[in-house]
Amino acid sequence: MRSSTGQYTFSGGDLGWRKAEDLPSLFADVAPNMAKGATSDPIRSDSG
């Protein structure tokens, strides 16, 4: 928390459940190719 000021700071960065069409394309391009329960490598963006 000491280095994050985003709106999801206090939930540990958890974005919760989202519909694919509500995701930024950066995430929407990765998520459909993942197996259920899988964790991706970090996804880099202009925001970090």
Short mmCIF file of C-alpha atoms in Angstrom, two decimals:
data_model
loop_
_atom_site.label_atom_id
_atom_site.label_comp_id
_atom_site.label_asym_id
_atom_site.label_seq_id
_atom_site.Cartn_x
_atom_site.Cartn_y
_atom_site.Cartn_z
CA MET A 1 0.00 0.00 0.00
CA ARG A 2 2.77 2.46 0.67
CA SER A 3 3.62 2.80 -3.03
CA SER A 4 0.18 2.50 -4.59
CA THR A 5 -2.37 5.26 -4.80
CA GLY A 6 -4.78 3.61 -7.23
CA GLN A 7 -8.46 3.10 -6.53
CA TYR A 8 -7.87 -0.62 -5.82
CA THR A 9 -5.07 -0.08 -3.27
CA PHE A 10 -7.07 -1.19 -0.23
CA SER A 11 -8.33 -4.37 -1.92
CA GLY A 12 -4.76 -5.52 -2.61
CA GLY A 13 -5.06 -4.51 -6.25
CA ASP A 14 -7.87 -7.02 -6.83
CA LEU A 15 -9.99 -5.79 -9.72
CA GLY A 16 -12.77 -8.28 -8.99
CA TRP A 17 -14.90 -9.95 -11.66
CA ARG A 18 -15.22 -8.13 -14.95
CA LYS A 19 -16.91 -8.88 -18.26
CA ALA A 20 -14.44 -9.21 -21.13
CA GLU A 21 -15.92 -6.21 -22.91
CA ASP A 22 -15.31 -4.08 -19.78
CA LEU A 23 -11.59 -4.92 -19.64
CA PRO A 24 -8.93 -2.70 -21.16
CA SER A 25 -7.71 -4.37 -24.37
CA LEU A 26 -4.34 -4.93 -22.68
CA PHE A 27 -5.98 -7.48 -20.36
CA ALA A 28 -8.71 -8.66 -22.70
CA ASP A 29 -6.06 -9.88 -25.15
CA VAL A 30 -4.42 -12.09 -22.49
CA ALA A 31 -7.32 -13.43 -20.43
CA PRO A 32 -9.17 -15.51 -23.08
CA ASN A 33 -6.01 -17.54 -23.74
CA MET A 34 -5.57 -18.57 -20.11
CA ALA A 35 -6.71 -21.82 -18.52
CA LYS A 36 -9.28 -21.65 -15.72
CA GLY A 37 -7.48 -20.88 -12.46
CA ALA A 38 -4.25 -19.89 -14.21
CA THR A 39 -2.19 -16.86 -13.29
CA SER A 40 -0.50 -14.79 -15.97
CA ASP A 41 2.92 -13.24 -15.90
CA PRO A 42 2.84 -9.54 -15.01
CA ILE A 43 1.20 -7.46 -17.74
CA ARG A 44 3.08 -4.24 -18.41
CA SER A 45 1.27 -1.06 -19.32
CA ASP A 46 2.08 2.63 -19.58
CA SER A 47 0.78 2.89 -16.00
CA GLY A 48 3.18 0.29 -14.64
#
